[in-house]
Coordinates of C-alpha atoms in Angstrom, one line a residue:
X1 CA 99.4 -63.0 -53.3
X2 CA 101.6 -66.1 -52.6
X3 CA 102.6 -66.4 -48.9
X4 CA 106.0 -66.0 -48.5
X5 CA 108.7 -69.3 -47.8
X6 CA 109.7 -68.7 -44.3
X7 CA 113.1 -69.8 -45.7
X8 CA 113.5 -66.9 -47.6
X9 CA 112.1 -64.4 -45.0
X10 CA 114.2 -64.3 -41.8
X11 CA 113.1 -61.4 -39.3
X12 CA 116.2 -60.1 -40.2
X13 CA 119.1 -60.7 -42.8
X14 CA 122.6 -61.9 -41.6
X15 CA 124.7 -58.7 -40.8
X16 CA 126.7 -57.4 -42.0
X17 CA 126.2 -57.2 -45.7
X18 CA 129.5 -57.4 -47.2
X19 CA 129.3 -57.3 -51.1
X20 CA 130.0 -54.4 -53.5
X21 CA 126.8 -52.7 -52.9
X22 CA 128.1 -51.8 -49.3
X23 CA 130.2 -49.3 -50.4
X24 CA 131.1 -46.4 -48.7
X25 CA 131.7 -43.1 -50.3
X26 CA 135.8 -43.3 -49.9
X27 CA 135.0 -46.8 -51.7
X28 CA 134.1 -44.7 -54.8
X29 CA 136.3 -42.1 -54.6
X30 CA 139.4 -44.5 -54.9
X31 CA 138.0 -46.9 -57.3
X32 CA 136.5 -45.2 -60.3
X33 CA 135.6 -48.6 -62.4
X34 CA 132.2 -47.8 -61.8
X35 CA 132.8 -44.8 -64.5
X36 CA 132.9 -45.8 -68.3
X37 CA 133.4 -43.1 -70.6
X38 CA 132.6 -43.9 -74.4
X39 CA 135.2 -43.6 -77.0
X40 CA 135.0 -42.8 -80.8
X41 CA 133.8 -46.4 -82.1
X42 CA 131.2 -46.7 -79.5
X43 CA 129.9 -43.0 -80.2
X44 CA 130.4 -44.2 -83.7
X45 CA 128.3 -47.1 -83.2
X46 CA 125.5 -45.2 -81.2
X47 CA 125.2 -42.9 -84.2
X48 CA 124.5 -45.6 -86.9
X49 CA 122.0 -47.0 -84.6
X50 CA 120.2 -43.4 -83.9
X51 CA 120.5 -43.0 -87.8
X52 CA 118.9 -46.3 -88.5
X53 CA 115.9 -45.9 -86.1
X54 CA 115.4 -42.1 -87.5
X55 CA 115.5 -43.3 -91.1
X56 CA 112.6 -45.6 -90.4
X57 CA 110.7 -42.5 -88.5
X58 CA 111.0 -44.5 -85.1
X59 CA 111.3 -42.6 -81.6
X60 CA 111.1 -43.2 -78.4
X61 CA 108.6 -46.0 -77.2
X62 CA 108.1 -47.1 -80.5
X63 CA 111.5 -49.1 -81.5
X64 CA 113.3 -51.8 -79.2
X65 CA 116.8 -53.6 -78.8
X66 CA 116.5 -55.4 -82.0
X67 CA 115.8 -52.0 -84.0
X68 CA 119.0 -50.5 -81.7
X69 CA 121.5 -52.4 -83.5
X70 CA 124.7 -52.2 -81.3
X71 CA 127.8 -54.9 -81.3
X72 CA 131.0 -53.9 -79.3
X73 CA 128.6 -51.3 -77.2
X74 CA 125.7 -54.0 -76.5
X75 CA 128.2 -56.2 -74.6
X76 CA 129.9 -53.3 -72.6
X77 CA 125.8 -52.2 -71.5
X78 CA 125.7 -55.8 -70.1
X79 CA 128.1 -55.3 -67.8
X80 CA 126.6 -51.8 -66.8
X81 CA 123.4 -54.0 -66.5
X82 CA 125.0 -56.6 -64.0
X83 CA 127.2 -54.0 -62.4
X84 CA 123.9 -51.7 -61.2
X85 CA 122.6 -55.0 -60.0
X86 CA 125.4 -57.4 -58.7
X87 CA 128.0 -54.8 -57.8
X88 CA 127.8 -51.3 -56.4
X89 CA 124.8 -50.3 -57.8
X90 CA 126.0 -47.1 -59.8
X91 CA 127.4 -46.3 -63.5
X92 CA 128.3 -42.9 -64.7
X93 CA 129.0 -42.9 -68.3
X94 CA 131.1 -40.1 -70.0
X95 CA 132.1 -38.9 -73.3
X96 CA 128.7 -38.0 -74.9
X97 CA 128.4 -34.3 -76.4
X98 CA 124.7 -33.7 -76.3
X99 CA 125.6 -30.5 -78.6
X100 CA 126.0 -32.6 -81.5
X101 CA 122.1 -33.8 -81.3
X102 CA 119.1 -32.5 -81.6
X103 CA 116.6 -33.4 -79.3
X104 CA 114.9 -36.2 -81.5
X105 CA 118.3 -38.3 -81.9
X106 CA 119.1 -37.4 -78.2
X107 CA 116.3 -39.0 -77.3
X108 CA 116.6 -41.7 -80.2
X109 CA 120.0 -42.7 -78.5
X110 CA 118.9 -42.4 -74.6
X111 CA 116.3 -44.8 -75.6
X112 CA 118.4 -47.2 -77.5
X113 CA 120.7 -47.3 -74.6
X114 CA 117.5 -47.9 -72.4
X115 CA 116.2 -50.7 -74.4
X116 CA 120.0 -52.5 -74.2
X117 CA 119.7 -52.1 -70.2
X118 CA 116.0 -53.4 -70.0
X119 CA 112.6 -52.5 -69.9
X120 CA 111.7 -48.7 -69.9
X121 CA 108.4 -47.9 -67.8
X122 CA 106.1 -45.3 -67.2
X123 CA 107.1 -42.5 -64.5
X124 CA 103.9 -40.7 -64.0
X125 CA 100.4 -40.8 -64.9
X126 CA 100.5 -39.3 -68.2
X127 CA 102.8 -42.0 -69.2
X128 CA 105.8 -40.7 -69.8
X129 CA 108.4 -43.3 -70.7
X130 CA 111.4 -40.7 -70.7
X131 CA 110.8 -37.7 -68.1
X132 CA 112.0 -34.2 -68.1
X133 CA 114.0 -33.2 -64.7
X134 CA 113.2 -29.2 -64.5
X135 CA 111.5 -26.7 -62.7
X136 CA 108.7 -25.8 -63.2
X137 CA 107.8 -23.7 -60.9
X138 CA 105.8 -25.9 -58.5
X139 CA 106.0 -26.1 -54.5
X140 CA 107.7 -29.5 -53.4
X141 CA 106.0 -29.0 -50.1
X142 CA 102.3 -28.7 -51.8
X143 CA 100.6 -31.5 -51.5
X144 CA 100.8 -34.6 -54.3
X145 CA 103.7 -32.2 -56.1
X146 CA 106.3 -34.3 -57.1
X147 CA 110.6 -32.9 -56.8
X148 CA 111.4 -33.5 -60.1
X149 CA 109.2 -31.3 -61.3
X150 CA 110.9 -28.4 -58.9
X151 CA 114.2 -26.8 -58.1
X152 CA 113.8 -27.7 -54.8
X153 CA 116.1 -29.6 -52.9
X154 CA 115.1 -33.7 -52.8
X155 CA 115.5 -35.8 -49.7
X156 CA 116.8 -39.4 -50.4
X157 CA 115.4 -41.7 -51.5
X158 CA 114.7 -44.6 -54.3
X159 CA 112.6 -44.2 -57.7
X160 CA 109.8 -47.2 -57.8
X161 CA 111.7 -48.9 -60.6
X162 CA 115.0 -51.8 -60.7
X163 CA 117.0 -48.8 -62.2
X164 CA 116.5 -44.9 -62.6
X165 CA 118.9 -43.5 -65.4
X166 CA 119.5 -39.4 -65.6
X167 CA 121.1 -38.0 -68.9
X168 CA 122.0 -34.2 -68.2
X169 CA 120.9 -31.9 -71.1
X170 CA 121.9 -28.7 -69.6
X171 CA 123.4 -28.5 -65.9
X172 CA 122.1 -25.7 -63.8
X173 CA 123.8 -22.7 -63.3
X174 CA 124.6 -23.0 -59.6
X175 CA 123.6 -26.1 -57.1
X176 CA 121.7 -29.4 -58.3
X177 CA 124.7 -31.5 -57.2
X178 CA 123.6 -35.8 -56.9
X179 CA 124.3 -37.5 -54.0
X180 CA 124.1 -41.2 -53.6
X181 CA 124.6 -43.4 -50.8
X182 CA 124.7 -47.1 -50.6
X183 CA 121.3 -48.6 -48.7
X184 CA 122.8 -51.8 -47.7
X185 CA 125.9 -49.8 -45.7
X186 CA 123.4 -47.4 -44.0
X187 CA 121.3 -51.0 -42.7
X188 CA 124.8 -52.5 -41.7
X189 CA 125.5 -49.5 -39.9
X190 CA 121.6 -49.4 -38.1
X191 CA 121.8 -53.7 -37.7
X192 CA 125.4 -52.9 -35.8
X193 CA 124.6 -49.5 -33.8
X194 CA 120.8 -49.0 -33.6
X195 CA 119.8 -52.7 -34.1
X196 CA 115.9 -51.7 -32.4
X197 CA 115.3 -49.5 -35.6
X198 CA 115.6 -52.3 -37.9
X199 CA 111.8 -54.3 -37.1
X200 CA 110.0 -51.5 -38.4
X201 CA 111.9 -51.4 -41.7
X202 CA 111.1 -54.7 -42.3
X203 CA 107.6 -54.4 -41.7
X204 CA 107.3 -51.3 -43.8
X205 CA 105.0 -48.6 -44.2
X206 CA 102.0 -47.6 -46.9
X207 CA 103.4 -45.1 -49.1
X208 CA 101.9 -41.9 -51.1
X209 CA 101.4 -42.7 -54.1
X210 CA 101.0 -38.4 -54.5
X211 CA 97.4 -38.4 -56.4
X212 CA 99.3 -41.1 -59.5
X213 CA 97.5 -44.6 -58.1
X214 CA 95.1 -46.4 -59.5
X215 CA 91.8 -45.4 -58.4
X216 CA 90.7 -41.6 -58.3
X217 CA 91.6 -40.5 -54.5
X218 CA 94.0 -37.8 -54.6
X219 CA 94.7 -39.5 -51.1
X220 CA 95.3 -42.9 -52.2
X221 CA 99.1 -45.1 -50.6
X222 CA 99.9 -48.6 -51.4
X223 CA 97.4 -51.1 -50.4
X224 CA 99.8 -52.6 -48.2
X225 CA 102.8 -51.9 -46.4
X226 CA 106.2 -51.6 -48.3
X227 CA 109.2 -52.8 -46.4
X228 CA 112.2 -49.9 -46.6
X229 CA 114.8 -53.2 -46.0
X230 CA 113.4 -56.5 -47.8
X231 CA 115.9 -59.8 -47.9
X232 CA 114.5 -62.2 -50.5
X233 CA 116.3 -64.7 -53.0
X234 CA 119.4 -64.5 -50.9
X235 CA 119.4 -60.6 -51.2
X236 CA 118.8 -57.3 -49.2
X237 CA 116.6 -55.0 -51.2
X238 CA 115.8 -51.1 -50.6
X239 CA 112.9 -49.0 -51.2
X240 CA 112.6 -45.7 -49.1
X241 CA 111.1 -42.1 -49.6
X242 CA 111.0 -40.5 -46.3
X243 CA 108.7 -38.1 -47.3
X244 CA 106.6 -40.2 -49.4
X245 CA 106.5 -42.4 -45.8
X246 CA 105.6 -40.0 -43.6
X247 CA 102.4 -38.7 -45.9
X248 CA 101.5 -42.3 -46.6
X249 CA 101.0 -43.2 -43.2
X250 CA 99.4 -39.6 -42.2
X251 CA 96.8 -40.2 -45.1
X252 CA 96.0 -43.9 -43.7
X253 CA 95.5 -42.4 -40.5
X254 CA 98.4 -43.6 -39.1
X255 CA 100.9 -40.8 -38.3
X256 CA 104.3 -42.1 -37.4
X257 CA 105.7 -41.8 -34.2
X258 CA 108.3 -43.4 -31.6
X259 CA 110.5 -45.8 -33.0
X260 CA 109.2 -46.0 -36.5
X261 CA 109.5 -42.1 -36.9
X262 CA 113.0 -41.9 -35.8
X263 CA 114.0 -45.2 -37.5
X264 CA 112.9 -43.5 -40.9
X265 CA 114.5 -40.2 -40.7
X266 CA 117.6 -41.8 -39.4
X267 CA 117.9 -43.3 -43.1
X268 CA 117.4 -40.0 -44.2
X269 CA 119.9 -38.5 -42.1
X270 CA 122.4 -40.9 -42.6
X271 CA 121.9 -41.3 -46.4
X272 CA 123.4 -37.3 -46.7
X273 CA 125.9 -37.5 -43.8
X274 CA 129.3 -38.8 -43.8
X275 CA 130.8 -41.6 -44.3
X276 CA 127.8 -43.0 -46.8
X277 CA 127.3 -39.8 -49.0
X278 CA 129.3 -39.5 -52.4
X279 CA 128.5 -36.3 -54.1
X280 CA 128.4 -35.7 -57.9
X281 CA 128.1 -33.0 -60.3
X282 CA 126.7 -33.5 -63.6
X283 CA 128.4 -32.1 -66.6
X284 CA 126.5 -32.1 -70.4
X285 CA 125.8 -35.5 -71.7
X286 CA 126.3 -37.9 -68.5
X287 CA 123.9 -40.6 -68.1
X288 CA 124.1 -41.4 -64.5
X289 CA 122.3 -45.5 -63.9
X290 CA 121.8 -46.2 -60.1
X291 CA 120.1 -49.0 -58.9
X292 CA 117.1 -48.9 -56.8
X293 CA 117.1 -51.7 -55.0
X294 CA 120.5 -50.5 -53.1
X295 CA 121.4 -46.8 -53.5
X296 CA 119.3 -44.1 -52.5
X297 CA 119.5 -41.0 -54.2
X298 CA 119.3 -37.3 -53.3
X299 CA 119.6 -33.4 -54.9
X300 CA 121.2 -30.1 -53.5
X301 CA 118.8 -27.0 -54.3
X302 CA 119.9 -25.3 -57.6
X303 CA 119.9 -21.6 -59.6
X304 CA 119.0 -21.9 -62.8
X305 CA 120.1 -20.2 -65.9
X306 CA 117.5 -17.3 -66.8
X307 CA 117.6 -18.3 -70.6
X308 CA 115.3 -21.0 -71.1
X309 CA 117.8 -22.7 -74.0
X310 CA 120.2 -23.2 -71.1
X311 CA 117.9 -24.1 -68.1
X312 CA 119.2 -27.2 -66.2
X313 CA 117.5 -30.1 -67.6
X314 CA 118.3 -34.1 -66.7
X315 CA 116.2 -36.6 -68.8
X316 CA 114.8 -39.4 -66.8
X317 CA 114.5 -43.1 -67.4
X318 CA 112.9 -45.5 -64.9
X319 CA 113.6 -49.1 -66.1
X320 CA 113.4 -53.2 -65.2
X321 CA 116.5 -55.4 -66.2
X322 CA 115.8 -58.5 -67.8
X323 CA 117.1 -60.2 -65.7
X324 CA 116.8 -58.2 -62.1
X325 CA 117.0 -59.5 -58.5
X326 CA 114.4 -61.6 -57.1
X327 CA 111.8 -59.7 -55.0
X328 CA 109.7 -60.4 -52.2
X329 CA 105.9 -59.5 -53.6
X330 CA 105.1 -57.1 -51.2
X331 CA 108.3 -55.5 -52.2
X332 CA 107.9 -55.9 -55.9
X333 CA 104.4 -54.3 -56.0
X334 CA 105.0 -50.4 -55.3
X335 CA 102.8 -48.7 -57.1
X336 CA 99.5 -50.5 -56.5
X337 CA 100.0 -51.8 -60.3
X338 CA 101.8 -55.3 -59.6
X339 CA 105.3 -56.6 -59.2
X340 CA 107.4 -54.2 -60.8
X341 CA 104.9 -52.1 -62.3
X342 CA 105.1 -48.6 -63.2
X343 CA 103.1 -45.6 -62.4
X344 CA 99.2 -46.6 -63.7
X345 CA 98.7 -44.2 -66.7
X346 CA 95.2 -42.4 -66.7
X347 CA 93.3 -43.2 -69.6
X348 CA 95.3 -46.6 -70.6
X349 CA 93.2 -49.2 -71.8

C-alpha cells in the first residue's frame, strides 16, 4: 500500500464542511431538486432499451451501457451521477409503474439504469449483482446475519460501495420507512460540539465483514482499520456501520470502550435524531440512489403483507461511478478485496 502524502492527510479536515452534502433534513424538505420523476419520453425511451436487450436474450450482468441505448435519459443519469457525488448525495426518482413489467424487464431496466450510473458490484458472497431486500425470516441480532435479509429495524449506516440504489417492488404493509442523514453535517456538528470524538474516527476501526471475507473464518474483519471520517483529494469521505464496528473490534479482541465507544454510537444517535434525519416512504417503482461516501442510511421495523405476491420487496444495487471521488486506500479497501472492491464471491475464479 502506498504511504499516504501528508499533504493530503491532515489530523483533521478544516471545519466546518460547507458544501451540498451538509445538508440538513429542513435543507431537503424545502428544496426538492434532488427528486426527478420520469416523464412519458423517458419511460418511452427506457422501454426501447429494455426491449432491445430482451430481443437479444440479455439480462442482468450480461449487457452494458453501450447495449442500454439511451439519448435524452443518458444525459439526465449524468447529472444524478454527479449530483450523488458532488452535491447532496441523494436522488429519488419517480414516475415508474413496476405493474407494467414483469420481473425480467424490471430487472432488464434497473440494470440499464445501473450500467448508465457506473459499475454494478457484488453485494454478497454468492455474487449477487442486484439483491433482493425482504425478510426472510432470519434474526438480525444472530451472529454474521445480515438486515437486509430481515424485517428488522437497521441502524445507520453506509453500504461498502460509491453508491447503493433501492427500486421498491412492493412496499410493506405497515413500517419500513428510509431514513437518511447527511455524514458530513453529523462530523461538523461532532468537530464543533464534541471535537475529542473526532481522533478516533479518523483512525478507524476493523470491521465485520459477517462470515463474506476472503478467507474461510466465519470471524474474519478488515485487515486493517477503516476510518468512519476519511479527508483525501480535497474531500471528507464516510464509511460507518455501528454494529458492523462494534463486532469487528470484539472479534479482533479489541472491545470498544471510553471514548471510541461513545464517539461511535453518537454517529448513530445523531444520524436518527433531529435535525440530520429526513424520513422517506417508498411507494411502487422508486429507485432511491444515495451516496456512500456522505449519507448514512437507516430502516424503521416493518409488517408485511401475509400474501407473498405483495410482500414488501426493495431491489438492491451496490455500484462505483466512473468517475467517483478520490479515496484514501485504507478507505477504499473495505471489504478485504482492494480499493473499491465488492464482497469476494465464493467459488470465483
Amino acid at each position: 500500500m502506498p504511504a499516504p502524502n501528508p499533504a493530503e492527510t491532515p489530523a483533521q479536515p478544516p471545519v466546518p464542511v460547507t458544501d451540498r452534502s451538509a445538508w440538513l433534513a429542513a435543507d431537503l424538505a424545502a428544496d426538492p431538486d434532488w427528486i426527478h420523476r420520469l416523464d412519458g419520453d423517458e419511460i418511452q425511451e427506457l422501454d426501447r432499451a429494455v426491449e432491445a436487450v430482451l430481443e437479444r436474450g440479455l439480462g442482468p450482468g450480461r449487457f452494458g451501457r453501450d447495449d442500454f441505448p439511451l439519448t435524452h435519459l443518458a444525459d439526465r443519469i449524468a447529472g444524478w451521477a454527479r449530483d450523488i457525488d458532488h452535491g447532496r448525495g441523494c436522488v429519488l426518482v419517480k414516475g415508474l409503474d413496476p405493474a407494467r413489467y414483469d420481473d425480467d424487464a424490471l430487472a432488464a431496466l434497473y440494470w440499464g439504469i445501473a450500467c448508465h450510473l457506473g459499475e454494478p458490484v457484488p453485494q454478497n458472497a454468492a455474487g449477487d449483482l442486484i439483491g433482493h431486500v425482504r425478510d426472510t425470516g432470519r434474526d438480525y441480532h444472530a451472529k454474521n446475519v445480515r438486515g437486509y435479509t430481515t424485517r428488522a429495524e437497521m441502524r445507520a449506516h453506509c453500504d461498502a460501495a460509491d453508491v447503493v440504489g433501492l427500486l421498491c417492488r412492493h412496499p410493506a404493509r405497515q413500517g419500513g420507512e428510509s431514513h437518511i442523514a447527511s455524514g458530513i453535517a453529523i462530523y461538523n456538528h461532532l468537530a464543533a460540539e464534541r471535537p475529542e470524538l473526532i481522533p478516533p474516527l479518523l483512525e478507524g476501526f476493523h470491521f465485520d465483514l459477517r462470515g463474506e471475507g476472503v478467507t474461510d473464518d466465519p470471524d474474519e474483519t478488515t485487515f486493517h482499520r477503516v476510518p468512519v471520517f476519511s479527508w483525501f483529494g480535497g474531500r471528507l469521505s464516510c464509511r460507518y456501520n455501528g454494529k458492523t464496528i462494534e463486532d469487528g473490534m470484539r472479534k479482533r479482541g479489541l472491545p470498544l470502550d471510553g471514548l471510541a465507544l461513545e464517539a461511535v454510537r453518537e454517529v448513530g444517535r445523531l444520524a436518527i435524531a433531529p435535525p440530520f434525519r429526513f424520513d422517506m416512504t417508498f411507494e411502487k417503482g422508486d429507485i432511491q440512489l444515495l451516496s456512500n461516501h456522505s449519507i448514512l442510511h437507516a430502516r424503521a421495523a416493518f409488517e408485511d403483507w401475509p400474501e407473498p405476491e405483495r410482500r414488501r420487496t426493495l431491489w438492491r444495487l451496490w455500484l462505483n461511478l466512473r468517475d467517483g471521488r478520490p479515496l484514501a486506500p485504507a478507505f477504499a479497501d473495505r471489504l478485504n478485496t482492494g480499493p473499491r472492491g465488492g464482497v469476494f464471491v465464493r467459488g470465483a475464479a
